[in-house]
Amino acid sequence: MNVNGLLDCHTHCMFSPDGNDDPVELVNKAVDLGLKALAVTDHCECNTWFEPEYYGIDSKSADEDDILMYNCKEYHNKSLEKMQELKQRHYDDGFEFIHGVELGQPLQAPEIAREITSDKSIDYIIGSLHNNSGEKDFYFLSFDRLSMNDIYSLLDDYYAQVLEMCQQAEFDILGHLTYPYRYICGKYGIQIDNSRYKDISAEIFRTLIAKGKGIEINTSSLFTHLASTMPGEELVRLYRDLGGEILSLGSDAHCAENVGQGIDIGAQLAKSCGFKYAAYFK
């Protein structure tokens, strides 16, 4: 892996419910790798902002996995002071630390999304959809128990809700488009007819381009059975062909060890699709 001079604009530390390490450890790893910039973008899941009990869930009897991502507000509040401290540190060789957030499901709790996006101390916001409205995170769904009609219905809703998010929500970069494929195709080995979603993907990209927003190449799924970035080459190339210019690279690391993982591959993919630079936000 040679990521010297590149950017990693999607990582998580201990201030994400599913993150592990102190953000200082992520920064140290990024500096050691020779990255130009690192964004720590901890989860701000708008639909699970409060404790489980707020949503009528008994955390003592509920499945631990089902409540993992709740109480994001407490994590976020703990992170704010630390992130500002890291922004004030001096880094050699022009290294940039970026305070970001991953804004999950902003249209499922718009008032929470507005609270987060109004904080001008935050440099950078990734807009993500981890679950359809009224459904669990795709991570928790047992796709082997669903019919293909049910799977396509979930994907139809996913793309429609991503488009609506791009039209209405405030963020800088669309996070990991094709996120459900990590599980449907990667974990369960179910093949999807991608041509079914080419038109709506193009509409998503046109919306982003018109609003001055971009997409990321998320490299975390390269190291799963999916063995492809999110989105993959076909959609990255479509975004470029439609005039897309704003592109970020993100490992989606949840620990210091994985910072920068696959970023070199993502950069090569971007270059092959006609991009000349990657973007970061201050």
Coordinates of C-alpha atoms in Angstrom, one line a residue:
M1 CA 0.0 0.0 0.0
N2 CA 1.4 3.3 -1.1
V3 CA -0.8 6.2 0.0
N4 CA 1.8 8.9 0.4
G5 CA 0.4 12.2 -0.5
L6 CA -3.2 10.9 -0.7
L7 CA -6.3 11.6 1.4
D8 CA -8.5 9.5 3.6
C9 CA -11.8 11.4 4.1
H10 CA -13.9 8.8 5.9
T11 CA -12.8 7.3 9.2
H12 CA -14.3 6.5 12.6
C13 CA -12.7 6.6 16.1
M14 CA -14.0 5.7 19.6
F15 CA -16.6 8.5 19.2
S16 CA -18.6 6.3 16.9
P17 CA -20.7 3.6 18.6
D18 CA -18.9 1.0 16.4
G19 CA -15.5 2.7 16.4
N20 CA -12.5 1.6 18.5
D21 CA -9.4 3.8 18.8
D22 CA -8.6 7.3 20.2
P23 CA -8.6 9.8 17.3
V24 CA -5.0 10.6 18.1
E25 CA -4.1 7.1 17.1
L26 CA -5.8 7.5 13.7
V27 CA -3.9 10.8 13.2
N28 CA -0.6 9.2 14.1
K29 CA -1.3 6.3 11.6
A30 CA -2.2 8.8 8.9
V31 CA 1.0 10.8 9.4
D32 CA 3.1 7.6 9.5
L33 CA 1.6 6.6 6.2
G34 CA 2.4 9.9 4.6
L35 CA -1.3 10.9 4.0
K36 CA -1.8 14.5 3.0
A37 CA -5.1 14.8 4.9
L38 CA -7.3 12.7 7.3
A39 CA -10.9 13.3 8.1
V40 CA -12.4 11.7 11.2
T41 CA -16.1 11.4 10.3
D42 CA -17.9 9.8 13.3
H43 CA -21.4 8.5 13.0
C44 CA -24.2 11.0 13.5
E45 CA -27.2 8.7 12.8
C46 CA -30.2 11.1 12.9
N47 CA -32.7 8.3 13.4
T48 CA -30.9 6.8 16.4
W49 CA -29.7 10.1 17.9
F50 CA -31.1 9.4 21.4
E51 CA -30.9 6.5 23.8
P52 CA -32.9 3.3 22.8
E53 CA -35.6 4.0 25.5
Y54 CA -36.5 7.3 23.7
Y55 CA -37.7 5.1 20.8
G56 CA -39.6 2.7 23.0
I57 CA -36.8 0.1 23.0
D58 CA -35.9 -1.8 26.2
S59 CA -32.1 -1.9 25.9
K60 CA -31.9 -4.5 28.6
S61 CA -33.9 -7.1 26.7
A62 CA -33.2 -6.0 23.1
D63 CA -30.6 -7.7 20.9
E64 CA -27.2 -6.0 21.5
D65 CA -26.6 -5.6 17.8
D66 CA -30.0 -3.9 17.3
I67 CA -29.1 -1.1 19.7
L68 CA -25.5 -0.7 18.8
M69 CA -25.9 2.5 16.9
Y70 CA -28.2 4.3 19.3
N71 CA -27.3 7.3 21.5
C72 CA -25.1 9.0 18.8
K73 CA -25.8 12.3 20.4
E74 CA -23.7 11.4 23.4
Y75 CA -20.8 10.2 21.3
H76 CA -21.0 13.3 19.1
N77 CA -21.0 15.7 22.1
K78 CA -17.9 13.9 23.5
S79 CA -16.1 14.2 20.2
L80 CA -16.6 17.9 19.6
E81 CA -13.9 19.2 22.1
K82 CA -11.4 16.6 21.0
M83 CA -11.8 17.3 17.3
Q84 CA -11.3 21.0 17.8
E85 CA -8.2 20.3 19.9
L86 CA -6.8 18.1 17.0
K87 CA -7.5 20.9 14.5
Q88 CA -5.3 23.3 16.5
R89 CA -2.3 21.0 16.6
H90 CA 0.7 21.7 14.4
Y91 CA 1.5 19.0 11.9
D92 CA 4.7 18.8 9.9
D93 CA 4.8 18.7 6.1
G94 CA 1.4 20.4 5.7
F95 CA -0.7 17.5 7.0
E96 CA -4.4 18.5 7.3
F97 CA -6.7 17.2 10.1
I98 CA -10.3 17.6 9.1
H99 CA -13.3 17.4 11.6
G100 CA -16.1 15.7 9.7
V101 CA -19.2 13.8 10.5
E102 CA -21.1 11.0 8.7
L103 CA -24.7 12.2 8.7
G104 CA -26.8 9.1 8.6
Q105 CA -30.5 9.1 7.4
P106 CA -30.9 12.9 7.6
L107 CA -34.5 12.9 6.2
Q108 CA -35.6 10.4 8.8
A109 CA -35.1 13.0 11.6
P110 CA -34.7 16.4 9.8
E111 CA -34.6 18.4 13.0
I112 CA -31.6 16.4 14.2
A113 CA -29.9 16.8 10.8
R114 CA -30.4 20.6 11.0
E115 CA -28.9 20.7 14.5
I116 CA -25.8 18.9 13.3
T117 CA -25.3 20.8 10.0
S118 CA -25.7 24.2 11.7
D119 CA -22.5 23.6 13.7
K120 CA -20.0 25.7 11.8
S121 CA -17.0 24.1 13.6
I122 CA -17.5 21.0 11.4
D123 CA -15.5 21.1 8.2
Y124 CA -17.1 18.3 6.3
I125 CA -20.3 16.3 6.1
I126 CA -20.8 12.9 4.5
G127 CA -24.4 12.1 3.7
S128 CA -25.2 8.4 4.1
L129 CA -28.2 6.1 4.0
H130 CA -27.6 3.0 6.1
N131 CA -31.2 1.9 6.3
N132 CA -34.4 2.5 4.5
S133 CA -37.1 4.3 6.5
G134 CA -38.7 1.9 8.9
E135 CA -36.1 -0.8 8.3
K136 CA -33.0 -2.0 10.1
D137 CA -29.5 -1.2 8.8
F138 CA -28.8 -3.3 5.8
Y139 CA -26.0 -4.8 7.9
F140 CA -28.6 -6.6 10.0
L141 CA -30.9 -7.9 7.3
S142 CA -30.8 -11.7 6.4
F143 CA -30.9 -11.5 2.7
D144 CA -30.8 -15.2 2.3
R145 CA -34.3 -15.4 3.8
L146 CA -35.7 -12.9 1.3
S147 CA -37.1 -13.5 -2.2
M148 CA -35.5 -11.6 -5.1
N149 CA -38.7 -9.6 -5.4
D150 CA -38.2 -8.5 -1.7
I151 CA -34.5 -7.7 -2.3
Y152 CA -35.3 -5.6 -5.4
S153 CA -38.1 -3.9 -3.5
L154 CA -35.6 -2.9 -0.8
L155 CA -33.1 -1.7 -3.4
D156 CA -35.8 0.3 -5.2
D157 CA -36.6 2.0 -2.0
Y158 CA -32.9 2.6 -1.2
Y159 CA -32.1 4.4 -4.5
A160 CA -35.3 6.4 -4.3
Q161 CA -34.5 7.5 -0.7
V162 CA -30.9 8.3 -1.7
L163 CA -32.2 10.5 -4.5
E164 CA -34.5 12.3 -2.1
M165 CA -31.7 12.8 0.4
C166 CA -29.5 14.3 -2.3
Q167 CA -32.4 16.6 -3.3
Q168 CA -33.2 17.8 0.2
A169 CA -30.5 17.2 2.8
E170 CA -27.4 19.3 3.5
F171 CA -24.1 17.6 3.1
D172 CA -20.9 17.8 1.1
I173 CA -20.2 14.2 -0.2
L174 CA -22.6 11.3 -0.8
G175 CA -21.2 8.4 1.2
H176 CA -20.8 4.8 -0.2
L177 CA -23.5 4.7 -2.8
T178 CA -24.4 1.0 -3.3
Y179 CA -23.9 0.3 0.4
P180 CA -26.4 -2.5 0.5
Y181 CA -24.3 -4.4 -2.1
R182 CA -21.7 -4.9 0.6
Y183 CA -24.1 -7.4 2.2
I184 CA -26.4 -8.5 -0.6
C185 CA -23.6 -9.3 -3.0
G186 CA -20.6 -9.5 -0.7
K187 CA -21.8 -11.4 2.3
Y188 CA -24.6 -13.4 0.8
G189 CA -23.3 -13.8 -2.8
I190 CA -26.6 -12.7 -4.4
Q191 CA -26.2 -11.3 -7.9
I192 CA -28.0 -8.0 -8.7
D193 CA -28.9 -6.6 -12.1
N194 CA -27.2 -3.3 -11.8
S195 CA -28.6 -2.0 -15.1
R196 CA -31.9 -1.7 -13.3
Y197 CA -30.5 1.3 -11.3
K198 CA -28.4 3.0 -13.9
D199 CA -31.1 5.7 -14.7
I200 CA -31.8 6.6 -11.1
S201 CA -28.0 6.6 -10.4
A202 CA -27.6 9.1 -13.2
E203 CA -30.4 11.2 -11.7
I204 CA -28.7 11.1 -8.3
F205 CA -25.4 12.2 -9.9
R206 CA -27.1 15.1 -11.8
T207 CA -28.7 16.3 -8.6
L208 CA -25.4 16.2 -6.8
I209 CA -23.6 18.0 -9.6
A210 CA -26.2 20.7 -9.8
K211 CA -26.0 21.3 -6.1
G212 CA -22.2 21.4 -6.0
K213 CA -21.9 18.2 -4.1
G214 CA -19.7 15.2 -4.8
I215 CA -19.4 11.4 -4.2
E216 CA -16.8 9.3 -2.4
I217 CA -15.0 6.2 -3.5
N218 CA -15.3 4.1 -0.4
T219 CA -12.7 1.4 -0.3
S220 CA -13.8 -0.6 2.8
S221 CA -15.6 -3.2 0.7
L222 CA -12.5 -4.1 -1.3
F223 CA -11.5 -6.2 1.7
T224 CA -14.8 -8.1 1.9
H225 CA -16.3 -10.7 -0.5
L226 CA -17.7 -7.8 -2.5
A227 CA -14.1 -7.0 -3.6
S228 CA -15.2 -3.7 -5.2
T229 CA -15.4 -0.1 -4.1
M230 CA -18.7 1.6 -3.3
P231 CA -19.7 2.7 -5.8
G232 CA -17.8 0.5 -8.3
E233 CA -16.1 1.5 -11.5
E234 CA -19.2 1.6 -13.7
L235 CA -20.9 4.2 -11.5
V236 CA -17.7 6.2 -10.9
R237 CA -17.3 6.5 -14.6
L238 CA -20.9 7.4 -15.1
Y239 CA -20.6 10.2 -12.6
R240 CA -17.5 11.6 -14.4
D241 CA -19.2 11.3 -17.8
L242 CA -22.1 13.4 -16.5
G243 CA -19.7 16.1 -15.5
G244 CA -19.0 15.2 -11.9
E245 CA -15.8 16.7 -10.6
I246 CA -16.0 16.6 -6.8
L247 CA -14.7 13.3 -5.5
S248 CA -13.3 12.1 -2.2
L249 CA -11.5 8.9 -1.1
G250 CA -12.4 7.1 2.1
S251 CA -11.3 3.9 3.8
D252 CA -14.2 3.9 6.2
A253 CA -11.7 2.7 8.8
H254 CA -13.2 2.0 12.3
C255 CA -9.7 1.6 13.9
A256 CA -6.3 3.1 13.4
E257 CA -5.0 -0.1 11.8
N258 CA -7.2 0.3 8.8
V259 CA -6.6 4.0 8.1
G260 CA -5.6 4.5 4.5
Q261 CA -6.6 0.9 3.5
G262 CA -7.3 0.7 -0.2
I263 CA -7.0 4.4 -0.8
D264 CA -4.2 3.8 -3.4
I265 CA -6.6 1.5 -5.3
G266 CA -9.4 4.0 -5.1
A267 CA -7.1 6.7 -6.4
Q268 CA -6.1 4.5 -9.4
L269 CA -9.7 3.9 -10.1
A270 CA -10.5 7.6 -10.0
K271 CA -7.6 8.3 -12.4
S272 CA -8.7 5.6 -14.8
C273 CA -12.2 7.2 -14.9
G274 CA -10.8 10.6 -15.8
F275 CA -10.4 12.3 -12.5
K276 CA -7.3 14.5 -12.0
Y277 CA -7.7 15.3 -8.3
A278 CA -9.5 14.3 -5.1
A279 CA -11.2 16.8 -2.8
Y280 CA -11.2 17.5 0.9
F281 CA -13.0 20.2 2.8
K282 CA -11.9 22.8 5.4

